[in-house]
Structures are given as structure tokens and as C-alpha cells.
Amino acid sequence: MSLAAPGAPTRDGPLRRLSDLFMRRPRLFLALLLTPPLLWLGVAYLGSLAALLAQSFFSIDEFSGLIVREFTLKTYGELLQPANFDIIVRTVVMAALVTLFGGVIAFPIAYFAARYARGRVKALFYLLIMLPLWSSYLVRVYAWKLILAKEGVITYIADHTGTRGLLDAWLSLPVVGGPSLSISYTGTFLVFLYLWLPFMILPIQASLERVPRSLIEAAGDLGADARKTFSTVIFPLALPGIVAGSIFTFALTLGDYITPQIVGSSTLFLGQAVYTQQGVAGNIPLAAAFSVVPIVIMGIYLTVAKRMGAFDAL
Amino acid sequence: MTTPSTIPAVRFRAVARHFGEVRAVDSVDLDIAEGEFFAMLGPSGSGKTTCLRLIAGFEQPSAGTIEIFGEHAEGVPPYRRNVNTVFQDYALFPHMSVAENVAYALMVRGVGKAERLAKANEMLALVKLANFGARKPAQLSGGQRQRVALARALINHPKVLLLDEPLGALDLKLREQMQVELKTLQRSLGITFVFVTHDQGEALSMADRVAVFNAGRIVQVGRPEEVYERPATRFVADFVGGSNVIEPEAATRLRLPAGAWSIRPEKITLSATGNGPLGRVESLQYQGAQRRYVVAVGPDRLSVVTAAGTTAFTPGASVHVDWPADAPTRLEG
Ligand SMILES: Nc1ncnc2c1ncn2[C@@H]1O[C@H](COP(=O)(O)OP(=O)(O)OP(=O)(O)O)[C@@H](O)[C@H]1O
Ligand SMILES: [Mg+2]
């Protein structure tokens, strides 16, 4: 007597036998599924990271320009020289400001989208957030260069609203000012802010979306007014999203080497430094040491965030 | 002059709450006395939760007035009502410890940390969770979470406690245990409980009074015995305990006076030689402590419940159905 139900498909063919095998040995299936990505992560990603780290402990022979493959901290010493250290400070300050302002701008937008927007409005929200990501990064940065240029839209608007004086006053400030917005740190900042905003909004929105309405009602029920509810329930629960968003904006600003080249004063940012050191200058060890900086900074950032309990609500 | 006892804890007058076309609550009048254990019973979607949310202040009525201890509740936000809620999903704050959850209401009021945690531990002891303060809600079982939600809602000594199917997620044994504990707690604290459930057994066993909801309206309010023994409408007769509803055309066939009637299954007795109408056993269900029959009397079907010790009849047997003179209850309309 056959155990198969009448009409059940007969078991033959190599594919069917394979699927039977996977059914009986799910771990084998899992191993097969995970091997390619793990190989990729292990070899291509972690491997190159290790190679990078190793390179940063080599040095360059000043006369021949050849890499000396011996352990030394000389390259890191070079990193701390004022010219190089300034680059690091400049980049970190820029990344921090972009992250801070990004968070401040993104939160209300994300909050509205998560708590109030429904149906069509929500679809429109996603569209508006994602739309910029559909066009080339370069096109958008160049567009901003035009907007911020001396003959650009911003100047035009300032002229016609009688705020030209304000704009000029801002541009005459030290550090943040410059000949025009497109040739100043302010311009670089604005473009970064624009570029990375979606990466801040979406994780915050996702984390707010997961806060059940009943939690907010419970806080109100127990005597918390809107402000208290926000500070004790909504904000802590959104914190993992804020941290995730800030990791994006912070890391993306730290590593970017195109935006400051197109919009901004001619001073270097970290990414540009890496680019010139490994390209024109051919100083791979210093380039490697420069690239280790954002990794270390992100490591510190994540550790501090974890200590402060940013991931407790995960 | 009115004495405090005559002011109801909660008063609804012609209260309605509509969501567009949906009449979630449709003209409800209600008086809940202070210190009462009041159950709201009804099928899914009948407006029980909406009523509770109207009392808590999460919803505003589309029409009518709500008074809480004689004060108009209109425009009073939830955080200024002396009413607390145990939510259906407990709504514990996942990022806080159990003790912090319970102490939340005190924290919001600015009570110092040491004092509020001491109070929280008192409340946790009251719900028998004395050593669980340091845990996170995710590390608790369903029943324990339910108790934390209860402790959290009680720490402010609310005048009215609203409970939205608080036992719905628990298994039968735990549920029965919690029913007893809740009732005991309510008696000792003297707080008005408004308890939503769609389990008629729960409502009847715990409540001082039961309101039966159907389609956004209250169809009957009364003590559990009244609602159970004397259902006012077909809906109540059927929903509360699955009573036999006898339509007017069947009444004469069953030797009842004209009108619609309800007879409880357990009031009917079966016998081989009785005086009542003769029927035939259609089916028999053995349920441990009792037997449940369906008896066909002519074209009519009666459900009958008998105690385990009485004579059993097999399907197909001819039986006489009898009931005491006071068993049939006349139904409205
Ligand atoms: N915010 C809302 N928007 C639209 N309709 C709603 C809303 N809240 C409730 N309703 C509708 O109102 C009716 C009553 O809902 P309610 O939650 O009060 O029922 P319930 O008696 O608590 O049911 P259950 O036993 O399933 O919890 C339902 O038809 C529901 O779909
Ligand atoms: Mg409900």
C-alpha cells in the first residue's frame, strides 16, 4: 500500500529530490544560503579592511616614494601634524553639525509622517523623500552649486526680498563665510544637509511607526501631558531610529569627497585627503591612516551611544 | 442637597460616538455607582471599547454628555481625569523596567525617585510581583504583564479604573484565578471598576451589574441574575448563556401564553413520563458535569442542559419536556 495520497504529485526528478533533501536537513539549506554573503563579508569586506589597517602601519620612503613594509607608527605621527589634523577636525565638526541639524529637521517630518499621515498623504511623503535619491548624486550637487552661486537663485531671492544685506553679512563672517555661498563652508553644510536628510528621516520614521498608539494613550492616561509623553515615551522609543539616522549622516559626511570639492572653499575634507594621498601623492600608508580615522570615530560614537542606552528600546 | 453617594461615578446621557458612517456608540444612557464593579458585555464591535475610551477621554462624544463624579468631562484631557486604564494589550513601556512602569504616574507628577520606587514596590507586592521590579516587561509572562498594568493603573488611586478585556490573553486557569483576585482587589480598594469583556461567564461571575451591548447601544442593564434569568430581548437571551428563544408562533405549540419567550436550557427537565409536550432527542453532547441535548418538539428545537447525575436519554428517544411555571421569561417586542 502506498502512503502517498491519491493524486499527489509523484516524487521524481533531481530538483524534487533536492528539495526533499533540504526539507529533511534544514541546516544544510541555511548553510548554502549563507555561504556566499558570508564569503563576501569575510573576504571582500573584512579582508580589505584588515589590509587597510595593515597598510596604515607601513610608511613611505621619502626619496624613492616606495612603500616600506615594516611596522611603524610614523604614518600616524604624520596624521597628527597640524595640516592633517585640521582636516580631521574640520570634517568631524562638519559631520557633527550636519547630523545635529539633520536630526532637528528630520524629526518633525518623520513624526508627522508616522503619526498623522495616512493613505495618499503618506504615499506622497515617501515619494517626496525618495524622489531626490532617484537622480544622480552629481547632478544634485551641481544643481546646488548653481543655486548657491553668486548669480544663483538664493542671491536673486535675497535681492528681491530685501535680505541681501543679511546674506552679505553672513558671508562676511569668518570661517562660515566666503565670496559666495557656493564657495563657503555654509554651502558645503547646506548641500550635505540636503543630501543626507532622507537617510535621517526614514529610520526615525520607521522607529516612530513602531510605537503603538496605546503606549502614547497610556502615558496620557497616567497623567503625562503632551510634552511629558514626548520626553518619556516617544523620544526614548525613537532613539534607536535617531541613532541609526545619525550613523548614516555622520558616516556619509565623514567619507564624502565629491561634495566639498564642488561646493565649498578649497580646503580639504577627510575623503578628499584620502583621495589625493592615494592618487596624486601616491602615499598609500597615509591614505590608509586617514581612512582609519572615520572607522575609529564611528566606533567611539557607537560605543558612547550604546552606553547612553540608545539601543535599549531595540 | 445631594449626598456624595447619589452622584454616580460615571454618567452618560444620550452619548454617541460616530466614526463617519460607523455608529460605534449610538445614544447610550448609563449610571455607574461609586464603588461598583460594572461589566460591559457584548459581541465584537458592539462599542464597548469606545465607551471605555469615552470615559478615559481618548475619544470625545459626537453627541450627549458625560459626567465623572458630577463634573462635565467635555474637553477634559485624559491626563487630567482621575480615571486610569488597564489596556487590552497592557501597553507597558518597553524601555522601562517593571518598577519604572508602575512608578510612571508618580514620576510624571514629580515625586522623588526613592519615594516613587518605594511606592511602586508596594503596588507590585499588592499584585504579588514583589521581586520583579528590575525586569523589563518583555521578560514577563502574559499574566505577570497584566498584573504590572494593573499595579501601574492603581498607583495613583484613581476613582475609576477602566479595564478593557484584561484577561482576554490569558489561558483558562490563569483567567479564573485572576477573576477571583481582581474581584478581591476591587472589594478591598473600594474603587469603581468598569470592566469590558465579551465573555458572559466572566461578566456574570464578577460584576455587581452588567450592561449588555449590541450595535452601539445598551440593550439591558441589571444585576447578573436579572440579566441572566430575565433577559429583556431576544439578543440578550441568546447572547447571555444561549437561552431558548421561543417565537410567538411556537409559543402555543409549546403550551405557552401568546408572545415571545425565553427559557434557560438548564430550567428544562426531560422525562419519559411527564406532562409537558412530547419531543424526540436529536443530539446529545456529554460535557462532564452536564449533558447538553437538542430536543425536537414538532417543528421547534429546544436546547436542554441536565446535570450529570440525572437519567440520560439516547438520541432518538421520546421525551417529555417540562419546566417550572416561573421559568419562561417574556421577551420585549
Ligand atoms: N477609530 C475608529 N475609526 C473608525 N471606526 C472605529 C474606530 N474605533 C472603533 N470603530 C468601530 O466602532 C465599532 C465599535 O468598536 P469597539 O472597539 O468599541 O468595539 P468593541 O465592542 O470593543 O469590540 P471588541 O470586543 O472586538 O473589542 C466597530 O465597528 C469599530 O470598527
Ligand atoms: Mg474592544
Short mmCIF file of C-alpha atoms in Angstrom, two decimals, chain A residues 5-244:
data_model
loop_
_atom_site.label_atom_id
_atom_site.label_comp_id
_atom_site.label_asym_id
_atom_site.label_seq_id
_atom_site.Cartn_x
_atom_site.Cartn_y
_atom_site.Cartn_z
CA ALA A 5 -2.34 10.38 -1.14
CA PRO A 6 -4.12 9.60 -4.39
CA GLY A 7 -3.40 12.29 -6.93
CA ALA A 8 -0.33 13.60 -5.04
CA PRO A 9 2.48 14.54 -7.41
CA THR A 10 4.94 11.70 -7.84
CA ARG A 11 8.39 12.27 -6.44
CA ASP A 12 10.97 12.19 -9.14
CA GLY A 13 13.41 14.48 -10.90
CA PRO A 14 16.63 15.84 -9.40
CA LEU A 15 15.08 19.16 -8.30
CA ARG A 16 12.39 17.44 -6.31
CA ARG A 17 14.91 15.15 -4.68
CA LEU A 18 17.00 18.18 -3.82
CA SER A 19 14.05 19.94 -2.22
CA ASP A 20 13.28 16.77 -0.25
CA LEU A 21 16.85 16.78 0.99
CA PHE A 22 16.57 20.40 2.12
CA MET A 23 13.29 19.63 3.81
CA ARG A 24 14.92 16.89 5.85
CA ARG A 25 18.08 18.84 6.55
CA PRO A 26 17.15 22.50 7.00
CA ARG A 27 20.60 23.36 8.34
CA LEU A 28 22.22 22.33 5.10
CA PHE A 29 19.88 24.66 3.25
CA LEU A 30 20.69 27.51 5.64
CA ALA A 31 24.42 26.91 5.22
CA LEU A 32 24.08 27.01 1.44
CA LEU A 33 22.09 30.22 1.64
CA LEU A 34 24.54 31.94 3.96
CA THR A 35 27.84 30.88 2.40
CA PRO A 36 28.03 33.42 -0.47
CA PRO A 37 27.19 36.50 1.61
CA LEU A 38 29.46 35.35 4.43
CA LEU A 39 32.30 34.81 1.96
CA TRP A 40 31.67 38.26 0.58
CA LEU A 41 31.60 39.83 4.04
CA GLY A 42 34.58 37.85 5.27
CA VAL A 43 36.91 38.11 2.32
CA ALA A 44 35.95 41.16 0.35
CA TYR A 45 34.84 43.39 3.19
CA LEU A 46 36.66 42.42 6.38
CA GLY A 47 39.70 41.32 4.36
CA SER A 48 40.08 44.66 2.69
CA LEU A 49 39.50 46.39 5.99
CA ALA A 50 42.34 44.37 7.51
CA ALA A 51 44.55 45.17 4.52
CA LEU A 52 43.76 48.83 5.00
CA LEU A 53 44.63 48.67 8.67
CA ALA A 54 47.90 46.90 7.88
CA GLN A 55 48.84 49.47 5.25
CA SER A 56 48.42 52.30 7.72
CA PHE A 57 51.23 50.83 9.80
CA PHE A 58 53.63 50.94 6.84
CA SER A 59 55.45 54.06 5.80
CA ILE A 60 56.68 55.62 2.62
CA ASP A 61 60.31 56.14 1.74
CA GLU A 62 60.62 59.88 1.18
CA PHE A 63 63.30 59.61 -1.50
CA SER A 64 62.21 56.69 -3.60
CA GLY A 65 58.48 57.09 -2.92
CA LEU A 66 58.29 53.33 -2.31
CA ILE A 67 56.29 51.73 0.47
CA VAL A 68 58.38 50.32 3.28
CA ARG A 69 56.63 47.23 4.54
CA GLU A 70 57.74 47.42 8.16
CA PHE A 71 55.68 48.14 11.23
CA THR A 72 55.90 51.79 12.21
CA LEU A 73 53.71 54.46 13.81
CA LYS A 74 55.37 57.12 11.73
CA THR A 75 52.37 57.49 9.43
CA TYR A 76 50.05 58.08 12.37
CA GLY A 77 52.52 60.66 13.62
CA GLU A 78 52.15 62.39 10.28
CA LEU A 79 48.39 62.31 10.70
CA LEU A 80 48.69 64.41 13.83
CA GLN A 81 50.66 67.16 12.15
CA PRO A 82 48.64 70.40 12.16
CA ALA A 83 47.87 70.41 8.43
CA ASN A 84 46.48 66.89 8.54
CA PHE A 85 44.89 67.15 11.96
CA ASP A 86 42.99 70.26 10.81
CA ILE A 87 41.41 68.18 8.07
CA ILE A 88 40.19 65.68 10.62
CA VAL A 89 38.79 68.34 12.96
CA ARG A 90 37.13 70.20 10.09
CA THR A 91 35.47 67.04 8.80
CA VAL A 92 34.31 65.86 12.20
CA VAL A 93 32.83 69.25 13.07
CA MET A 94 31.07 69.38 9.71
CA ALA A 95 29.74 65.82 10.15
CA ALA A 96 28.55 66.60 13.66
CA LEU A 97 26.76 69.77 12.57
CA VAL A 98 25.16 68.06 9.59
CA THR A 99 24.00 65.25 11.87
CA LEU A 100 22.65 67.59 14.53
CA PHE A 101 20.76 69.84 12.13
CA GLY A 102 19.66 66.84 10.10
CA GLY A 103 18.14 65.31 13.23
CA VAL A 104 16.39 68.55 14.18
CA ILE A 105 14.88 68.96 10.72
CA ALA A 106 14.13 65.28 10.16
CA PHE A 107 12.33 64.57 13.42
CA PRO A 108 9.20 66.71 12.88
CA ILE A 109 8.89 65.46 9.31
CA ALA A 110 9.25 61.85 10.41
CA TYR A 111 6.87 62.44 13.30
CA PHE A 112 4.20 63.86 11.06
CA ALA A 113 4.61 61.03 8.57
CA ALA A 114 4.45 58.33 11.22
CA ARG A 115 1.65 59.67 13.39
CA TYR A 116 -0.64 61.70 11.20
CA ALA A 117 -0.13 60.97 7.50
CA ARG A 118 -2.47 58.32 6.10
CA GLY A 119 -3.19 56.91 2.67
CA ARG A 120 -2.40 59.33 -0.15
CA VAL A 121 -0.58 61.81 2.05
CA LYS A 122 1.70 59.05 3.23
CA ALA A 123 2.42 57.90 -0.31
CA LEU A 124 3.21 61.49 -1.23
CA PHE A 125 5.54 61.69 1.75
CA TYR A 126 7.52 58.65 0.63
CA LEU A 127 7.64 59.99 -2.89
CA LEU A 128 8.99 63.37 -1.79
CA ILE A 129 11.59 61.79 0.47
CA MET A 130 12.76 59.25 -2.09
CA LEU A 131 12.48 61.35 -5.25
CA PRO A 132 15.89 63.04 -4.86
CA LEU A 133 17.50 59.62 -4.49
CA TRP A 134 16.33 58.66 -7.97
CA SER A 135 18.54 61.22 -9.70
CA SER A 136 22.30 61.24 -9.83
CA TYR A 137 24.16 62.46 -6.82
CA LEU A 138 26.46 64.53 -9.05
CA VAL A 139 23.56 66.21 -10.80
CA ARG A 140 22.09 67.22 -7.48
CA VAL A 141 25.35 68.61 -6.13
CA TYR A 142 25.93 70.62 -9.30
CA ALA A 143 22.35 71.86 -9.10
CA TRP A 144 23.11 73.09 -5.62
CA LYS A 145 26.25 74.79 -6.85
CA LEU A 146 24.07 76.80 -9.22
CA ILE A 147 21.51 77.55 -6.56
CA LEU A 148 24.17 78.77 -4.15
CA ALA A 149 26.33 80.63 -6.68
CA LYS A 150 26.74 84.39 -6.57
CA GLU A 151 24.44 84.71 -9.60
CA GLY A 152 22.21 81.93 -8.30
CA VAL A 153 18.67 81.64 -7.04
CA ILE A 154 19.46 82.40 -3.42
CA THR A 155 21.12 85.70 -4.27
CA TYR A 156 18.23 86.50 -6.57
CA ILE A 157 15.69 85.84 -3.84
CA ALA A 158 17.74 87.80 -1.33
CA ASP A 159 17.85 90.74 -3.74
CA HIS A 160 14.11 90.72 -4.25
CA THR A 161 13.11 90.29 -0.63
CA GLY A 162 15.47 92.92 0.69
CA THR A 163 17.52 90.37 2.61
CA ARG A 164 20.65 90.82 0.55
CA GLY A 165 22.25 92.66 3.45
CA LEU A 166 21.65 89.63 5.69
CA LEU A 167 23.22 87.29 3.17
CA ASP A 168 26.25 89.52 2.73
CA ALA A 169 26.61 89.88 6.47
CA TRP A 170 26.63 86.10 6.83
CA LEU A 171 29.16 85.72 4.03
CA SER A 172 31.45 88.30 5.62
CA LEU A 173 31.65 86.20 8.81
CA PRO A 174 34.93 84.41 9.39
CA VAL A 175 35.09 80.62 8.83
CA VAL A 176 31.45 80.11 7.72
CA GLY A 177 31.55 82.95 5.17
CA GLY A 178 33.25 83.32 1.81
CA PRO A 179 32.96 85.03 -1.57
CA SER A 180 29.62 83.31 -2.18
CA LEU A 181 27.58 80.54 -0.60
CA SER A 182 28.88 78.08 -3.18
CA ILE A 183 32.44 78.84 -2.08
CA SER A 184 31.97 78.58 1.67
CA TYR A 185 31.58 76.04 4.45
CA THR A 186 27.99 77.17 4.74
CA GLY A 187 27.39 75.95 1.20
CA THR A 188 29.07 72.61 1.87
CA PHE A 189 26.97 72.26 5.00
CA LEU A 190 23.71 73.02 3.19
CA VAL A 191 24.42 70.50 0.45
CA PHE A 192 25.37 67.78 2.92
CA LEU A 193 22.23 68.51 4.91
CA TYR A 194 20.13 68.17 1.79
CA LEU A 195 21.89 65.05 0.54
CA TRP A 196 21.65 63.02 3.72
CA LEU A 197 18.27 64.14 5.04
CA PRO A 198 16.39 61.11 3.65
CA PHE A 199 18.80 58.83 5.49
CA MET A 200 17.87 60.60 8.70
CA ILE A 201 14.11 60.80 8.12
CA LEU A 202 13.45 57.19 7.13
CA PRO A 203 14.94 55.41 10.17
CA ILE A 204 13.34 57.89 12.56
CA GLN A 205 10.01 57.46 10.81
CA ALA A 206 10.35 53.67 10.98
CA SER A 207 11.06 53.77 14.71
CA LEU A 208 8.15 56.13 15.38
CA GLU A 209 5.89 53.95 13.28
CA ARG A 210 6.55 51.09 15.67
CA VAL A 211 5.40 52.99 18.76
CA PRO A 212 1.86 51.68 19.36
CA ARG A 213 -0.84 54.27 19.87
CA SER A 214 -1.79 52.60 23.13
CA LEU A 215 1.60 53.48 24.67
CA ILE A 216 1.01 57.15 23.98
CA GLU A 217 -2.51 56.87 25.36
CA ALA A 218 -1.21 55.04 28.42
CA ALA A 219 1.19 57.90 29.14
CA GLY A 220 -1.68 60.40 28.88
CA ASP A 221 -3.87 58.16 30.99
CA LEU A 222 -1.22 58.14 33.74
CA GLY A 223 -1.06 61.92 33.86
CA ALA A 224 1.56 62.88 31.27
CA ASP A 225 0.75 65.91 29.13
CA ALA A 226 1.96 66.09 25.54
CA ARG A 227 5.44 67.30 26.46
CA LYS A 228 5.98 64.70 29.15
CA THR A 229 4.67 61.97 26.86
CA PHE A 230 7.14 63.08 24.23
CA SER A 231 10.15 63.17 26.51
CA THR A 232 9.42 59.99 28.45
CA VAL A 233 7.87 57.72 25.84
CA ILE A 234 8.05 58.88 22.24
CA PHE A 235 11.60 60.19 22.21
CA PRO A 236 13.23 57.24 24.03
CA LEU A 237 11.44 54.82 21.72
CA ALA A 238 12.51 56.81 18.65
CA LEU A 239 16.11 56.97 19.87
CA PRO A 240 17.33 53.84 18.05
CA GLY A 241 15.98 55.37 14.84
CA ILE A 242 17.67 58.68 15.56
CA VAL A 243 20.94 56.89 16.27
CA ALA A 244 20.62 54.85 13.09
#
